[in-house]
Amino acid sequence: MDRKNFEDDVKAFEAGHPNIRIDAHEGLMDPKTFAAKLAGGQLEDVYYVYFTDPAGLIQRHQAADITPYLKDVPALADIKPELQKVFTGKDGKVYGLPTGNYSMGLVYNRELFAKAGLDPDKPPTTWDEVRTAAQKITALGDGVTGYADFSKNNQGGWHLTSWIYSLGGDVAAQDGSGKWRATVDSEAAHKALQYLHDMRWTDNTMGSRQLLEIPDVQKTMGAGKLGMYLAGPDNIPTIVKQFERKYDEYGLAAMPGTATLGGGDGFMFNPKDSAAKIKAGLAWIQWKYLNPDRQEETDRKSAGSDIPIGLPQPDLFDGRSGETVKAAHAKYANVPQRNYQPFTDRSANVEVKVEPPNAQQIYTVLDGVMQAVLTKQDADLDGLLKDAQKKVDAVLATAQ
Amino acid sequence: MKVDTVGAPRRTRQRPAAAPAPAPAPHRAALRRRIADNLAGYLFLAGGILAFALFSWYPIVRGFLLSFQQVNFAQPATWVGLDNFQRLFDDPLFLTAWRNTLWFTALALVFGFAAPFVTAIVLNELRHGRAYLRMTVYLPVMLPPIVTVLLWRWFYDPGPGLFNHALAVLHLPPQQWLESENLSMLSLVLVSTWANMGTTTLIYLAALQGVPGELYEAAQLDGASIRQRLWHVTIPQMRFILLITLLLQVIGTMQVFIEPFVLTGGGPNDATVTVLLLLYRYAFVYNDFGLASAMSTVLFVVLGAFAGLYLRLTRSKG
């Protein structure tokens, strides 16, 4: 159904723009093949990226500057500025457009909450409450784990960054001269590690198998054996579709604490594109992805299918565009929006922070920290943070 | 013109005993005949040479050049001298990766070198079921590596995994096979040994069967025990093959990648980050091909030394 809708959209767009032809390829900016495609002249004119990618692509000049053509994208005025900033270089030029976004929250199994005597409509808002809930859920037995987190292939570092954000900390900050410095060795990071350590070793609420990554945790959630984990709203449809579950079973809460990590996706342009190709690509992206006026029609067509309408994110726009999109989603929602109310209600109190510079390298360092805490009962938390601080500083030295 | 007239006598003057005159016609005809006779051979060879040149030699040369360049594949590459190597040596994980890789290689030698040798000797001594057992030992080699690794992931699972179940039956405490810094590398070595020992076992078995039987008979007549026969007959007779497999094993195990990539991702706490895993991260996670190429150049030099030794040994034997 997803694909059919997409192909219908291509047809409709081409009919309205007879001089543009869309040759769509499935996939995304995959670091494993990107360089080879670019070198071999096979990179698409417009390519899809996650928010983790633009900083590096801009730094390495692997994306075209689209600033001169932006006057043709009227919806841009309403795109949330913090999202557009992800695609803006240090030189102030724009290299891409965001088309989706998420902020990390807490996905939880409502049925396990109810079984454990917890109120599924009042999920935890602090890490202490997460800890207590995890204890109650684990106490259900039958192989049920209260809380799980990643610790492999940089995903542990990515999540530890969100933990640190949520407790008021940061992993990197610019000093007075604009240079990036590591801020990992902080009270917030120490608290985060202490919570993880206590849940893993004192409470025994994180299971014994560690070095997990996204598919492992989604599988446990899909099997109904996991209480909570950190994820964006888009994880819910993945679990429901992949493991044939029902939307009603899952709830979404905002990130415990005061801040969270935001991410998303968008499109960038081949650095070898001609002006005509950039203009054509922009016309398509605006028409397909940044078009609040088409939202109602899109939602109406998707409502009867298994495409989820009414998840709290993406939430790309402010102002009139934002209102239009929300109204359409509310009208055609096919997922239980009330289950995501705890997320929406607290969103205003949870600051969304972007990823640090050289995110992947920093995540590699923090992955090691996450692994140590979750696999070593006598892990020296202070020592780990001091060591990570040095390593992150070394990474940031190359980012200046 | 002037240059020609001046140059020509000087050449003759300076090189009076220059190369002999061109080969006489009968030699040339013989050469042509030889080429014509072997034309089909050369044509067959051309395919292999072309494939090697395109998929092996060219990437090696390109990788070597890339290690001195900064590239983004959109604009022409810029030469950066030894910058990539400097950055490489500054990465704290560089030393960790080498230390881990050497540790893996050492453990792999202890297990991966001894296990097939012992297995081959046992198989050689067996009177019954030899063919069946030989096939069983070789079977893991036929499994795709990813299947092997995923199978072992289940063996190692601290919850429902096979090994911890076995330990529980024996009333022994469960182990964190992959989650413990001390144990994780050994766990990877076991996977690798299990998956690869079939081939080495067959090589040893063939070598064992090549040891002349009269040597054993003579030793037996002299009253040598099994251990003495092994020490004074089998091992000296197999010395060369043992040395070759040792070198090949060092070269092979230093390129360990799939086991840490799938099972541990380099963890816990970088305990299983290997040279190739780090190289993979540089290239395909950070998209830093200059740094990745510098790492591969370093690896190339180290492995080249072992390969050179291997060639010398095989040549001297030949």
XYZ file of C-alpha atoms in Angstrom:
718
model
C 0.000 0.000 0.000
C 2.869 2.353 0.859
C 4.401 1.702 -2.517
C 1.155 2.069 -4.428
C 0.480 5.435 -2.801
C 3.961 6.519 -3.686
C 3.619 5.475 -7.313
C 0.238 7.244 -7.554
C 1.881 10.375 -6.200
C 4.661 10.139 -8.783
C 2.065 9.869 -11.545
C 0.082 12.824 -10.221
C 3.214 14.934 -9.847
C 4.492 14.110 -13.330
C 1.097 14.955 -14.795
C 1.280 18.392 -13.203
C 4.950 18.874 -14.109
C 5.339 17.536 -17.654
C 8.993 18.566 -17.913
C 10.040 16.549 -14.809
C 10.396 12.761 -14.703
C 10.837 10.925 -11.408
C 12.979 7.784 -11.463
C 12.539 6.561 -7.904
C 14.999 4.160 -6.249
C 14.349 2.460 -2.945
C 16.924 3.033 -0.196
C 18.686 5.688 1.767
C 22.093 7.294 2.266
C 23.898 4.146 3.293
C 27.469 4.956 4.362
C 28.474 1.501 3.100
C 27.645 2.321 -0.522
C 27.422 6.111 -0.641
C 31.073 6.814 -1.504
C 31.158 4.133 -4.190
C 27.973 5.480 -5.788
C 29.277 9.038 -5.723
C 32.673 8.016 -7.132
C 31.044 5.873 -9.829
C 28.571 8.570 -10.890
C 25.623 6.463 -9.757
C 24.427 8.529 -6.833
C 20.819 9.615 -7.191
C 20.179 13.319 -7.950
C 18.280 13.601 -4.683
C 19.060 11.275 -1.790
C 17.426 10.454 1.519
C 19.364 10.935 4.769
C 18.977 10.646 8.528
C 19.791 13.668 10.692
C 23.055 11.966 11.705
C 24.415 12.352 8.188
C 24.159 16.002 6.970
C 26.933 17.458 9.185
C 29.534 15.044 7.804
C 28.238 15.257 4.232
C 28.372 19.065 4.335
C 31.838 19.016 5.900
C 33.107 16.672 3.174
C 31.377 18.695 0.383
C 29.295 15.704 -0.646
C 26.029 17.615 -0.995
C 24.994 20.459 -3.294
C 24.342 23.972 -2.012
C 20.631 24.601 -2.655
C 20.413 28.067 -1.081
C 19.868 29.931 -4.385
C 16.776 27.838 -5.202
C 14.924 28.005 -1.916
C 12.652 30.853 -2.901
C 10.621 28.195 -4.743
C 9.787 26.402 -1.473
C 7.186 28.579 0.246
C 6.483 26.001 3.001
C 10.045 26.464 4.191
C 9.001 29.527 6.169
C 6.976 27.318 8.538
C 9.502 24.461 8.956
C 10.723 24.425 12.532
C 14.010 26.340 12.516
C 15.834 23.772 14.688
C 15.101 21.119 12.045
C 16.212 23.255 9.131
C 19.407 24.017 11.046
C 20.450 20.358 10.711
C 20.832 20.929 6.962
C 22.571 24.292 7.263
C 26.355 24.478 7.082
C 28.713 26.576 9.174
C 28.839 28.886 6.140
C 25.101 29.593 6.565
C 24.235 27.872 3.289
C 21.459 25.294 3.035
C 22.266 21.779 1.771
C 19.003 19.916 2.199
C 15.479 19.857 3.571
C 14.024 17.973 6.540
C 10.927 15.907 5.789
C 10.483 13.955 9.011
C 11.462 14.252 12.645
C 11.194 12.449 15.933
C 12.267 12.914 19.485
C 13.079 9.995 21.669
C 10.463 8.935 24.193
C 9.561 5.851 26.159
C 7.686 3.115 24.282
C 5.896 0.813 26.704
C 3.690 -2.235 26.779
C 0.332 -1.118 28.189
C -0.813 -4.645 28.977
C 2.267 -5.420 31.046
C 1.786 -2.103 32.854
C -1.777 -3.063 33.749
C -0.733 -6.585 34.812
C 1.982 -5.157 37.046
C -0.524 -2.853 38.758
C 0.736 0.280 37.004
C -1.596 2.806 35.350
C -1.013 2.591 31.568
C -2.301 6.147 31.208
C 0.239 7.489 33.668
C 3.627 6.220 32.500
C 6.838 7.258 34.303
C 8.024 10.845 34.013
C 11.291 10.469 35.941
C 14.035 7.848 35.941
C 13.153 6.912 39.523
C 9.652 6.089 38.333
C 11.085 4.133 35.394
C 13.176 2.144 37.864
C 10.182 1.339 40.073
C 8.018 0.419 37.084
C 10.780 -1.836 35.739
C 10.926 -3.664 39.080
C 7.186 -4.256 39.105
C 7.125 -5.449 35.502
C 10.113 -7.775 35.959
C 8.394 -9.220 39.028
C 5.702 -10.605 36.703
C 8.195 -13.348 35.854
C 7.780 -15.635 32.830
C 10.890 -14.155 31.180
C 9.537 -10.612 31.249
C 12.132 -7.828 31.360
C 11.253 -4.427 32.795
C 13.515 -2.200 30.753
C 16.038 -2.766 27.938
C 18.620 -0.592 26.301
C 21.080 -0.824 23.400
C 24.829 -1.268 23.764
C 26.137 -2.287 20.354
C 27.153 -0.790 17.004
C 27.038 2.832 18.251
C 23.417 2.523 19.336
C 24.454 2.356 22.988
C 26.329 5.628 22.616
C 23.353 7.178 20.850
C 21.014 6.200 23.690
C 23.461 7.132 26.434
C 23.561 10.607 24.886
C 19.760 10.814 25.283
C 20.056 9.640 28.892
C 22.604 12.349 29.598
C 20.413 14.987 27.886
C 17.410 13.854 29.914
C 19.288 14.386 33.162
C 20.307 17.925 32.242
C 23.745 17.177 30.808
C 25.473 17.311 27.465
C 28.168 15.331 25.706
C 29.832 18.282 23.964
C 29.614 22.065 24.182
C 31.260 25.044 22.503
C 33.583 27.136 24.634
C 33.973 30.924 24.429
C 36.140 30.707 21.318
C 33.620 28.475 19.553
C 35.688 25.309 19.967
C 33.891 22.089 20.799
C 34.853 20.422 24.067
C 33.713 17.186 25.667
C 31.326 17.555 28.606
C 30.852 13.856 29.221
C 32.506 13.763 32.623
C 29.545 15.409 34.351
C 27.120 14.846 37.196
C 24.319 14.138 34.720
C 26.337 11.430 32.971
C 27.318 9.932 36.307
C 23.657 9.822 37.344
C 22.721 8.187 34.035
C 25.344 5.484 34.480
C 24.306 4.939 38.087
C 20.666 4.387 37.059
C 21.688 1.966 34.322
C 24.059 0.146 36.624
C 21.475 -0.154 39.389
C 18.728 -1.356 37.080
C 21.083 -3.911 35.503
C 22.835 -5.222 38.609
C 20.956 -4.226 41.784
C 17.373 -4.531 40.556
C 18.106 -7.081 37.826
C 15.411 -5.502 35.669
C 17.337 -5.306 32.375
C 17.800 -9.009 31.651
C 21.118 -10.812 31.476
C 21.762 -10.662 27.748
C 23.371 -7.371 26.752
C 25.161 -5.975 23.662
C 21.701 -5.495 22.180
C 20.713 -3.375 19.222
C 17.421 -2.130 17.754
C 16.129 -5.365 16.186
C 16.874 -7.387 19.367
C 14.873 -5.042 21.569
C 12.035 -4.621 19.079
C 11.777 -8.394 18.906
C 11.415 -8.690 22.685
C 8.852 -5.878 22.675
C 7.008 -7.589 19.811
C 6.995 -10.858 21.772
C 5.292 -9.111 24.709
C 8.242 -9.794 27.007
C 9.496 -6.255 27.519
C 8.034 -3.433 29.591
C 9.793 -0.293 28.318
C 12.559 0.993 26.069
C 13.652 4.318 24.652
C 12.478 4.979 21.091
C 10.820 7.438 18.769
C 7.114 7.130 17.868
C 7.981 5.451 14.563
C 9.012 2.304 16.452
C 5.393 1.506 17.293
C 4.219 0.842 13.699
C 7.396 -1.192 13.103
C 6.643 -3.477 16.029
C 2.966 -3.734 15.181
C 3.616 -4.643 11.543
C 6.634 -6.853 12.021
C 5.281 -8.906 14.905
C 1.583 -8.714 14.070
C 0.616 -6.882 17.249
C -2.139 -4.350 17.834
C -1.643 -0.600 18.233
C -3.733 -0.672 21.415
C -1.043 -2.706 23.171
C 1.576 0.022 23.069
C 1.836 3.415 24.698
C 4.261 6.256 24.248
C 5.525 8.549 26.983
C 7.804 11.553 26.691
C 11.420 11.117 27.694
C 11.741 10.963 31.482
C 13.560 14.058 32.710
C 13.962 17.457 31.124
C 15.406 16.972 27.657
C 15.659 14.426 24.885
C 17.530 13.683 21.711
C 15.843 14.579 18.461
C 16.456 13.106 15.067
C 14.764 12.778 11.745
C 15.210 12.477 8.031
C 15.239 14.560 4.912
C 16.717 14.932 1.456
C 19.998 16.227 0.123
C 21.263 16.742 -3.414
C 24.075 15.200 -5.442
C 27.001 17.686 -5.510
C 27.268 17.092 -9.261
C 23.610 18.094 -9.932
C 22.833 20.778 -12.493
C 20.685 23.758 -11.471
C 17.760 22.269 -13.430
C 17.986 18.997 -11.500
C 18.103 20.764 -8.148
C 15.041 22.813 -9.086
C 13.173 19.708 -10.236
C 14.135 17.839 -7.055
C 12.980 20.710 -4.885
C 9.673 20.872 -6.735
C 9.086 17.157 -6.021
C 10.112 17.301 -2.350
C 7.921 20.276 -1.725
C 4.953 18.761 -3.520
C 5.304 15.336 -1.899
C 6.715 15.944 1.590
C 6.417 19.623 2.501
C 2.910 20.268 1.358
C 0.497 20.971 4.229
C -2.286 21.643 1.743
C -2.097 18.062 0.427
C -2.053 16.530 3.921
C -5.798 16.040 4.145
C -5.910 14.221 0.817
C -2.889 12.062 1.765
C -4.395 11.153 5.129
C -7.766 10.378 3.611
C -6.182 7.977 1.120
C -3.985 6.340 3.762
C -6.574 6.062 6.527
C -8.048 2.765 5.300
C -4.641 1.159 4.861
C -2.010 0.047 7.345
C -0.168 3.365 7.039
C -0.355 4.902 10.511
C -2.051 8.304 10.696
C -2.024 10.223 13.942
C 1.319 9.349 15.551
C 2.545 12.415 17.438
C 5.434 12.806 15.033
C 6.618 13.802 12.429
C 5.847 17.324 13.533
C 7.672 19.456 11.021
C 5.824 22.725 10.936
C 5.024 25.719 13.085
C 2.346 28.288 12.310
C -0.482 27.793 9.843
C 1.170 24.792 8.184
C 1.442 23.035 11.544
C -2.226 23.624 12.330
C -3.341 22.328 8.927
C -1.354 19.108 9.289
C -2.539 18.447 12.851
C -6.169 18.981 11.886
C -5.851 16.461 9.031
C -4.179 13.881 11.289
C -6.851 14.277 13.971
C -9.616 13.815 11.387
C -8.229 10.622 9.833
C -6.321 9.078 12.754
C -6.202 5.259 12.521
C -3.986 4.722 15.580
C -5.135 5.240 19.189
C -3.930 8.805 19.720
C -4.989 8.667 23.388
C -2.168 6.151 23.978
C 0.317 8.825 22.958
C -1.251 11.562 25.051
C 1.406 11.224 27.801
C 4.003 11.981 25.113
C 2.137 14.955 23.694
C 1.199 16.362 27.117
C 4.759 16.503 28.400
C 6.426 17.457 25.112
C 6.452 21.148 25.935
C 8.448 20.438 29.109
C 11.042 18.272 27.398
C 13.613 20.183 25.406
C 14.579 18.520 22.098
C 18.330 18.639 21.540
C 20.164 17.731 18.353
C 23.037 15.295 18.016
C 26.576 16.415 18.833
C 29.111 17.103 16.059
C 30.932 13.979 14.811
C 28.029 12.092 16.321
C 28.990 8.614 15.113
C 32.536 8.833 16.489
C 31.255 10.107 19.839
C 28.691 7.319 19.921
C 31.490 4.814 19.387
C 33.203 6.115 22.516
C 29.992 6.145 24.549
C 29.062 2.692 23.264
C 32.060 1.405 25.209
C 30.846 3.177 28.350
C 27.353 1.754 27.986
C 28.781 -1.731 27.452
C 31.016 -1.495 30.496
C 28.144 -0.481 32.757
C 25.812 -3.168 31.483
C 28.330 -6.010 31.387
C 30.598 -5.346 34.351
C 29.129 -5.316 37.814
C 32.146 -3.567 39.353
C 32.467 -0.989 36.551
C 34.266 2.141 37.726
C 31.787 4.813 36.671
C 34.083 7.773 37.395
C 36.985 6.153 35.584
C 34.792 5.353 32.577
C 33.620 8.941 32.297
C 37.099 10.400 32.694
C 38.382 8.092 29.981
C 35.407 8.885 27.710
C 35.960 12.612 28.257
C 39.498 12.304 26.887
C 38.426 10.206 23.947
C 35.527 12.523 23.014
C 37.894 15.506 23.204
C 40.183 13.713 20.745
C 37.214 13.127 18.416
C 36.094 16.763 18.671
C 39.600 18.024 17.905
C 39.079 16.715 14.370
C 35.686 18.415 14.065
C 36.882 22.013 14.469
C 68.775 16.263 -36.229
C 71.664 17.701 -34.324
C 70.823 15.774 -31.252
C 70.667 12.559 -33.236
C 74.079 12.955 -34.838
C 75.711 13.864 -31.564
C 73.901 11.271 -29.562
C 74.473 8.275 -31.754
C 78.283 8.018 -31.612
C 78.228 8.767 -27.876
C 76.012 5.785 -27.301
C 78.317 3.511 -29.238
C 81.335 4.990 -27.505
C 79.957 4.577 -24.011
C 78.510 1.155 -24.471
C 80.965 -0.701 -26.679
C 79.861 -4.063 -25.311
C 76.160 -3.265 -25.618
C 73.408 -5.860 -26.020
C 74.103 -8.500 -28.631
C 72.707 -8.062 -32.066
C 69.015 -8.942 -32.576
C 68.271 -12.653 -32.434
C 68.776 -14.379 -35.720
C 65.712 -15.220 -37.703
C 65.429 -18.912 -36.723
C 65.136 -17.914 -33.024
C 62.405 -15.452 -33.778
C 60.545 -18.088 -35.722
C 60.888 -20.485 -32.814
C 59.511 -17.848 -30.439
C 56.588 -17.194 -32.751
C 55.917 -20.890 -32.923
C 56.015 -21.212 -29.177
C 53.562 -18.342 -28.779
C 51.283 -19.821 -31.446
C 51.404 -23.224 -29.752
C 50.464 -21.719 -26.400
C 48.021 -19.121 -27.682
C 45.033 -20.830 -26.154
C 46.870 -20.983 -22.810
C 47.689 -17.281 -22.936
C 44.081 -16.454 -23.773
C 42.858 -18.460 -20.812
C 45.437 -16.711 -18.661
C 44.347 -13.294 -19.910
C 40.953 -13.670 -18.277
C 42.520 -14.420 -14.904
C 45.085 -11.663 -15.208
C 42.417 -9.167 -16.196
C 40.200 -10.193 -13.275
C 43.093 -10.007 -10.823
C 44.245 -6.667 -12.219
C 40.784 -5.198 -12.026
C 39.513 -6.599 -8.737
C 42.703 -7.201 -6.781
C 45.789 -5.296 -7.950
C 44.069 -2.056 -8.941
C 42.201 -1.769 -5.588
C 45.472 -2.487 -3.740
C 47.295 0.299 -5.589
C 44.302 2.630 -5.269
C 44.051 1.891 -1.541
C 47.736 2.639 -1.109
C 47.348 5.983 -2.897
C 44.199 6.813 -0.924
C 46.125 6.449 2.320
C 48.021 9.620 1.377
C 44.974 11.506 0.151
C 41.861 13.185 1.397
C 38.919 12.233 -0.791
C 35.240 13.019 -0.963
C 34.656 11.426 -4.398
C 32.884 14.587 -5.546
C 35.983 16.690 -6.167
C 39.492 15.574 -7.135
C 41.475 14.061 -4.250
C 44.008 16.227 -2.415
C 47.384 14.926 -1.276
C 47.813 15.224 2.482
C 51.170 13.502 2.978
C 51.257 11.462 6.151
C 48.256 13.215 7.773
C 46.070 10.109 7.625
C 48.759 8.035 9.331
C 49.185 10.738 11.969
C 45.447 10.697 12.668
C 45.499 6.924 12.715
C 48.283 6.704 15.275
C 46.527 9.386 17.377
C 43.354 7.297 17.636
C 43.435 5.574 21.037
C 41.556 2.654 19.497
C 44.402 1.983 17.056
C 46.567 0.364 19.709
C 43.578 -1.306 21.336
C 42.625 -2.868 17.999
C 46.137 -4.201 17.389
C 46.406 -5.506 20.931
C 43.044 -7.260 20.593
C 43.911 -8.667 17.172
C 47.229 -10.054 18.404
C 45.431 -11.513 21.415
C 42.901 -13.132 19.101
C 45.730 -14.469 16.919
C 47.567 -15.863 19.957
C 44.433 -17.541 21.313
C 43.572 -18.796 17.845
C 47.008 -20.382 17.608
C 46.605 -22.137 20.933
C 43.169 -23.485 20.003
C 42.990 -23.258 16.235
C 46.442 -24.707 15.735
C 46.394 -27.446 18.338
C 42.778 -28.596 17.941
C 42.985 -29.686 14.283
C 46.350 -31.368 14.891
C 45.011 -33.414 17.768
C 41.805 -34.161 15.846
C 43.800 -35.285 12.812
C 45.929 -37.636 14.934
C 42.847 -39.108 16.585
C 41.109 -39.533 13.225
C 44.219 -41.144 11.788
C 44.369 -43.669 14.610
C 40.699 -44.620 14.442
C 39.807 -47.947 12.949
C 36.017 -47.456 12.642
C 33.758 -44.622 11.515
C 36.679 -42.637 10.183
C 34.875 -41.375 7.053
C 31.819 -40.347 9.040
C 33.875 -38.475 11.631
C 36.003 -36.829 8.965
C 32.850 -35.493 7.362
C 31.515 -34.322 10.728
C 34.718 -32.410 11.403
C 34.571 -30.818 7.958
C 30.852 -30.002 8.045
C 31.129 -26.584 9.772
C 33.372 -25.344 6.944
C 30.457 -25.821 4.576
C 28.143 -23.575 6.591
C 28.019 -19.949 5.484
C 30.012 -17.949 8.094
C 27.015 -15.834 9.076
C 24.979 -18.960 9.853
C 27.800 -20.279 12.019
C 28.079 -17.015 13.905
C 24.338 -16.710 14.502
C 24.214 -20.312 15.666
C 26.931 -19.593 18.220
C 25.118 -16.460 19.281
C 22.381 -18.733 20.494
C 24.924 -21.068 22.147
C 26.298 -18.083 24.044
C 22.970 -16.468 25.007
C 23.126 -15.982 28.771
C 19.417 -16.813 29.095
C 18.198 -19.672 26.927
C 21.656 -20.410 25.447
C 23.018 -23.933 25.118
C 26.263 -23.417 27.010
C 24.737 -21.945 30.135
C 22.157 -24.731 30.110
C 24.987 -27.250 29.955
C 26.747 -25.514 32.837
C 23.529 -25.554 34.854
C 23.238 -29.339 34.337
C 26.770 -29.655 35.721
C 25.843 -27.379 38.656
C 28.321 -24.762 37.457
C 27.599 -21.023 37.506
C 26.405 -19.431 34.228
C 28.949 -17.413 32.249
C 28.669 -14.112 30.409
C 30.249 -15.545 27.267
C 30.050 -12.435 25.141
C 29.262 -9.826 27.779
C 32.406 -10.277 29.837
C 35.564 -8.396 28.909
C 37.706 -11.360 29.965
C 35.757 -14.039 28.204
C 34.459 -12.377 25.035
C 37.622 -12.748 22.954
C 38.003 -16.401 23.885
C 34.361 -16.923 22.913
C 35.064 -15.448 19.482
C 38.121 -17.670 19.067
C 36.032 -20.759 19.803
C 33.570 -19.798 17.066
C 36.369 -19.208 14.609
C 38.153 -22.460 15.527
C 34.991 -24.534 15.211
C 34.167 -22.974 11.866
C 37.595 -23.292 10.286
C 39.328 -26.316 11.741
C 37.850 -28.755 9.222
C 40.146 -27.722 6.393
C 43.299 -27.715 8.532
C 42.368 -31.107 9.969
C 42.130 -32.580 6.471
C 45.523 -31.100 5.543
C 47.086 -32.635 8.657
C 45.344 -35.900 8.028
C 46.776 -36.056 4.506
C 50.219 -35.195 5.852
C 49.922 -37.844 8.557
C 49.068 -40.460 6.000
C 52.171 -39.436 4.072
C 54.453 -40.301 6.993
C 56.186 -43.592 6.021
C 54.799 -46.495 8.073
C 58.243 -48.109 8.438
C 59.379 -45.194 10.596
C 56.663 -46.044 13.118
C 57.476 -49.735 12.886
C 61.152 -49.027 13.535
C 60.287 -46.775 16.464
C 57.933 -49.408 17.835
C 60.651 -52.056 17.569
C 62.936 -49.754 19.493
C 60.288 -49.654 22.217
C 59.118 -46.048 21.669
C 55.921 -45.089 23.489
C 53.032 -43.338 21.729
C 54.229 -39.971 23.048
C 57.767 -40.653 21.883
C 56.539 -41.728 18.436
C 54.539 -38.532 18.185
C 57.456 -36.407 19.314
C 60.251 -38.100 17.370
C 58.472 -39.313 14.251
C 55.172 -37.540 13.563
C 56.096 -33.965 14.436
C 59.510 -33.938 12.673
C 57.926 -35.491 9.588
C 55.187 -32.857 9.575
C 57.368 -29.925 10.573
C 57.128 -28.189 7.246
C 53.355 -28.497 6.874
C 52.902 -27.381 10.480
C 54.986 -24.283 9.834
C 53.091 -23.407 6.672
C 49.671 -23.778 8.293
C 50.927 -21.744 11.237
C 51.857 -18.873 8.963
C 48.646 -19.120 6.981
C 46.722 -19.156 10.224
C 48.479 -16.021 11.470
C 47.668 -14.263 8.196
C 44.061 -15.472 8.336
C 43.329 -14.776 11.975
C 44.798 -11.278 11.866
C 41.989 -10.435 9.462
C 39.251 -11.507 11.873
C 36.090 -9.504 11.226
C 32.806 -11.346 10.982
C 32.825 -12.816 14.514
C 33.283 -9.514 16.390
C 31.121 -7.648 13.856
C 28.099 -9.880 14.360
C 28.530 -11.130 17.926
C 29.905 -8.222 19.938
C 30.195 -5.142 17.716
C 33.645 -4.669 19.259
C 32.375 -4.712 22.844
C 32.235 -5.039 25.736
C 34.203 -1.883 26.372
C 36.245 -2.257 23.159
C 37.521 -5.684 24.279
C 36.880 -7.196 20.839
C 37.574 -4.252 18.528
C 39.885 -5.762 15.914
C 41.955 -4.118 13.208
C 39.491 -5.005 10.472
C 36.478 -3.958 12.530
C 38.072 -0.556 13.155
C 38.968 -0.283 9.480
C 35.343 -1.065 8.607
C 34.151 1.669 10.959
C 36.518 4.237 9.457
C 35.346 3.454 5.938
C 31.705 2.551 6.241
C 30.478 4.266 9.380
C 32.556 7.474 9.357
C 33.065 7.507 5.556
C 36.708 8.445 6.100
C 38.397 6.519 3.305
C 41.781 8.184 3.803
C 41.974 6.940 7.371
C 40.651 3.489 6.441
C 43.204 3.185 3.654
C 46.018 4.210 6.011
C 44.925 1.441 8.365
C 44.795 -1.058 5.513
C 48.292 -0.019 4.413
C 49.607 -0.712 7.919
C 47.850 -4.084 7.925
C 49.209 -4.796 4.465
C 52.785 -4.198 5.634
C 52.377 -6.474 8.662
C 50.692 -9.257 6.701
C 53.154 -8.737 3.857
C 55.985 -9.653 6.217
C 54.282 -12.932 7.095
C 53.399 -13.596 3.458
C 57.045 -12.979 2.494
C 58.161 -15.474 5.088
C 55.625 -17.973 3.766
C 56.891 -17.539 0.205
C 60.491 -17.948 1.296
C 59.681 -21.120 3.135
C 57.683 -22.658 0.305
C 60.380 -21.682 -2.223
C 63.236 -23.083 -0.197
C 61.285 -26.309 0.224
C 60.571 -26.393 -3.524
